[in-house]
Amino acid sequence: DMRSIIGGYQDVCGAVIQRYEGHVARFMGDGVLAYFGWPRAHEDDAERAVRAGLAVAAAIGELTAGDGTPLAARVGIATGQVVVGDLIGGGAAQEEVVGETPNLAARLQGLAAPGSVVIAAATQHLIGGLFELVDLGWLELRGFGGEVRAWRVVGYSRAESRFAASAASASACIRT
């Protein structure tokens, strides 16, 4: 039934996000809001988020609906400042995040093809050359003045180390 399918989806997402030391803020039906960098920050939180996004997309692709139809996740990742707090209403406290970042992640998720990960410019800047990316260009997104640049993450880069990836990224920036 639908409840067991969504439960399986949520279990897989939660396990993958936890493996990359992310924090599941909440499940919203078949959607998941996760943070990387809160409540515990790492210098590579953007990288962890992208790795988790790729792993979630792959793991969900292994699940099927009751009729055998494969499931697919769409992942949007944005990086930026947010305010996290507890809102109290209706008798229960609920964690809430405020800021442009979660809204941008939601818009990017809406643009992502099934089974894919789309990231914003700040995330792309932080991950350097660690991943193979396809530039989606400048996009008009509802709720954002002007255009927003986005990339689709194809997979892991062939760079042999974080240093090699950073050096490759830096030299690419210098040539631009």
Coordinates of C-alpha atoms in Angstrom, one line a residue:
D1 CA 0.0 0.0 0.0
M2 CA 1.0 3.7 -0.3
R3 CA 1.8 4.0 3.4
S4 CA 4.5 1.2 3.2
I5 CA 5.9 2.7 -0.1
I6 CA 6.3 6.1 1.5
G7 CA 7.6 4.6 4.7
G8 CA 10.3 2.7 2.8
Y9 CA 11.2 5.8 0.8
Q10 CA 11.5 7.8 4.1
D11 CA 13.6 5.0 5.7
V12 CA 16.1 4.9 2.8
C13 CA 16.4 8.7 2.6
G14 CA 16.9 9.0 6.4
A15 CA 19.6 6.3 6.4
V16 CA 21.5 7.8 3.5
I17 CA 21.3 11.4 4.9
Q18 CA 22.5 10.1 8.3
R19 CA 25.4 8.2 6.7
Y20 CA 26.7 11.5 5.3
E21 CA 26.1 13.2 8.7
G22 CA 23.2 15.3 7.5
H23 CA 20.1 16.1 9.6
V24 CA 16.6 15.2 8.5
A25 CA 14.6 18.2 9.5
R26 CA 11.3 16.8 8.4
F27 CA 9.4 14.4 6.0
M28 CA 6.6 16.0 4.0
G29 CA 4.7 13.1 2.4
D30 CA 7.1 12.0 -0.2
G31 CA 9.4 14.9 0.3
V32 CA 12.4 15.3 2.7
L33 CA 14.0 18.5 4.0
A34 CA 17.6 17.8 5.2
Y35 CA 20.3 20.1 6.5
F36 CA 24.1 19.7 6.2
G37 CA 26.1 21.9 8.5
W38 CA 23.5 22.0 11.3
P39 CA 23.4 21.1 14.1
R40 CA 27.0 20.0 13.5
A41 CA 29.2 21.8 10.9
H42 CA 31.9 20.2 8.7
E43 CA 34.2 22.0 6.3
D44 CA 32.9 19.8 3.5
D45 CA 29.1 20.0 4.1
A46 CA 28.4 21.0 0.5
E47 CA 30.3 18.0 -0.7
R48 CA 28.5 15.8 1.9
A49 CA 25.1 17.1 0.7
V50 CA 25.9 16.4 -3.0
R51 CA 27.2 12.9 -2.1
A52 CA 24.1 12.2 -0.1
G53 CA 21.9 13.5 -3.0
L54 CA 23.5 11.2 -5.5
A55 CA 23.2 8.3 -3.0
V56 CA 19.5 9.0 -2.3
A57 CA 18.8 9.2 -6.0
A58 CA 20.5 5.8 -6.6
A59 CA 19.0 4.1 -3.5
I60 CA 15.4 5.3 -4.3
G61 CA 15.9 4.0 -7.9
E62 CA 16.3 0.5 -6.4
L63 CA 12.8 0.7 -4.8
T64 CA 9.6 -0.2 -6.6
A65 CA 5.9 0.6 -6.1
G66 CA 3.5 -2.3 -5.5
D67 CA 3.1 -2.9 -9.2
G68 CA 6.8 -3.1 -9.8
T69 CA 7.2 0.4 -11.2
P70 CA 10.6 1.8 -10.1
L71 CA 10.6 4.9 -7.9
A72 CA 12.7 8.0 -8.5
A73 CA 13.8 10.9 -6.4
R74 CA 14.5 14.4 -7.5
V75 CA 17.1 16.3 -5.5
G76 CA 17.7 20.0 -5.2
I77 CA 20.6 21.4 -3.2
A78 CA 21.3 25.0 -2.3
T79 CA 23.9 26.4 0.1
G80 CA 23.5 29.6 2.2
Q81 CA 22.6 31.1 5.5
V82 CA 19.5 30.0 7.2
V83 CA 17.8 30.5 10.6
V84 CA 16.8 27.3 12.3
G85 CA 14.4 27.4 15.3
D86 CA 11.5 25.7 17.0
L87 CA 8.1 27.0 16.1
I88 CA 5.4 26.2 18.6
G89 CA 1.9 25.9 17.4
G90 CA -1.0 23.6 17.6
G91 CA 0.4 22.0 20.8
A92 CA 3.6 20.6 19.2
A93 CA 7.0 22.1 18.6
Q94 CA 8.2 21.8 15.0
E95 CA 11.7 22.6 13.7
E96 CA 11.5 25.3 11.1
V97 CA 14.1 26.8 8.8
V98 CA 13.8 30.3 7.4
G99 CA 15.6 31.9 4.5
E100 CA 16.1 31.9 0.8
T101 CA 18.2 28.7 0.8
P102 CA 15.4 26.1 1.5
N103 CA 13.2 27.9 -1.0
L104 CA 15.9 27.7 -3.7
A105 CA 16.5 24.0 -2.9
A106 CA 12.8 23.4 -3.4
R107 CA 12.7 25.2 -6.7
L108 CA 15.8 23.3 -7.9
Q109 CA 14.2 20.0 -6.8
G110 CA 11.2 20.9 -8.9
L111 CA 13.5 21.4 -12.0
A112 CA 15.4 18.1 -11.5
A113 CA 14.6 15.2 -13.7
P114 CA 13.6 12.0 -11.9
G115 CA 16.7 10.3 -10.5
S116 CA 18.8 13.5 -10.8
V117 CA 20.5 16.1 -8.5
V118 CA 20.4 19.8 -9.3
I119 CA 22.6 22.3 -7.4
A120 CA 22.8 26.1 -7.1
A121 CA 25.8 28.3 -7.8
A122 CA 27.0 28.6 -4.1
T123 CA 27.1 24.8 -3.9
Q124 CA 28.9 24.5 -7.2
H125 CA 31.5 26.9 -6.0
L126 CA 32.1 25.0 -2.8
I127 CA 32.4 21.5 -4.4
G128 CA 35.1 22.6 -6.8
G129 CA 36.0 19.9 -9.3
L130 CA 34.9 16.9 -7.2
F131 CA 31.9 16.1 -9.3
E132 CA 31.1 16.0 -13.0
L133 CA 28.5 18.7 -13.7
V134 CA 26.3 19.8 -16.6
D135 CA 25.7 23.6 -16.7
L136 CA 21.9 24.2 -16.9
G137 CA 22.5 27.9 -17.4
W138 CA 20.6 30.8 -16.0
L139 CA 17.0 30.0 -15.0
E140 CA 14.0 32.1 -14.0
L141 CA 12.7 30.7 -10.8
R142 CA 9.5 31.8 -9.1
G143 CA 10.1 33.9 -6.0
F144 CA 13.7 34.9 -7.0
G145 CA 14.3 38.2 -8.6
G146 CA 16.5 37.8 -11.7
E147 CA 17.9 34.5 -12.9
V148 CA 19.6 31.8 -10.9
R149 CA 22.4 29.6 -12.3
A150 CA 22.1 25.8 -11.8
W151 CA 24.0 22.6 -12.6
R152 CA 23.0 19.0 -12.8
V153 CA 25.4 16.6 -11.0
V154 CA 26.2 13.8 -13.3
G155 CA 28.5 11.9 -11.0
Y156 CA 31.9 11.9 -9.3
S157 CA 34.9 13.6 -11.0
R158 CA 38.0 11.7 -12.1
A159 CA 40.1 13.9 -9.9
E160 CA 42.2 11.6 -7.7
S161 CA 42.1 13.7 -4.6
R162 CA 40.5 16.7 -3.1
F163 CA 43.7 18.7 -3.7
A164 CA 43.7 17.7 -7.4
A165 CA 40.0 18.6 -7.7
S166 CA 40.6 22.0 -6.0
A167 CA 43.7 22.7 -8.2
A168 CA 41.8 21.8 -11.3
S169 CA 38.9 24.0 -10.2
A170 CA 41.2 26.9 -9.4
S171 CA 43.0 26.8 -12.7
A172 CA 39.6 26.6 -14.6
C173 CA 38.6 29.8 -12.7
I174 CA 41.8 31.6 -13.7
R175 CA 41.3 30.8 -17.4
T176 CA 37.7 32.1 -17.3

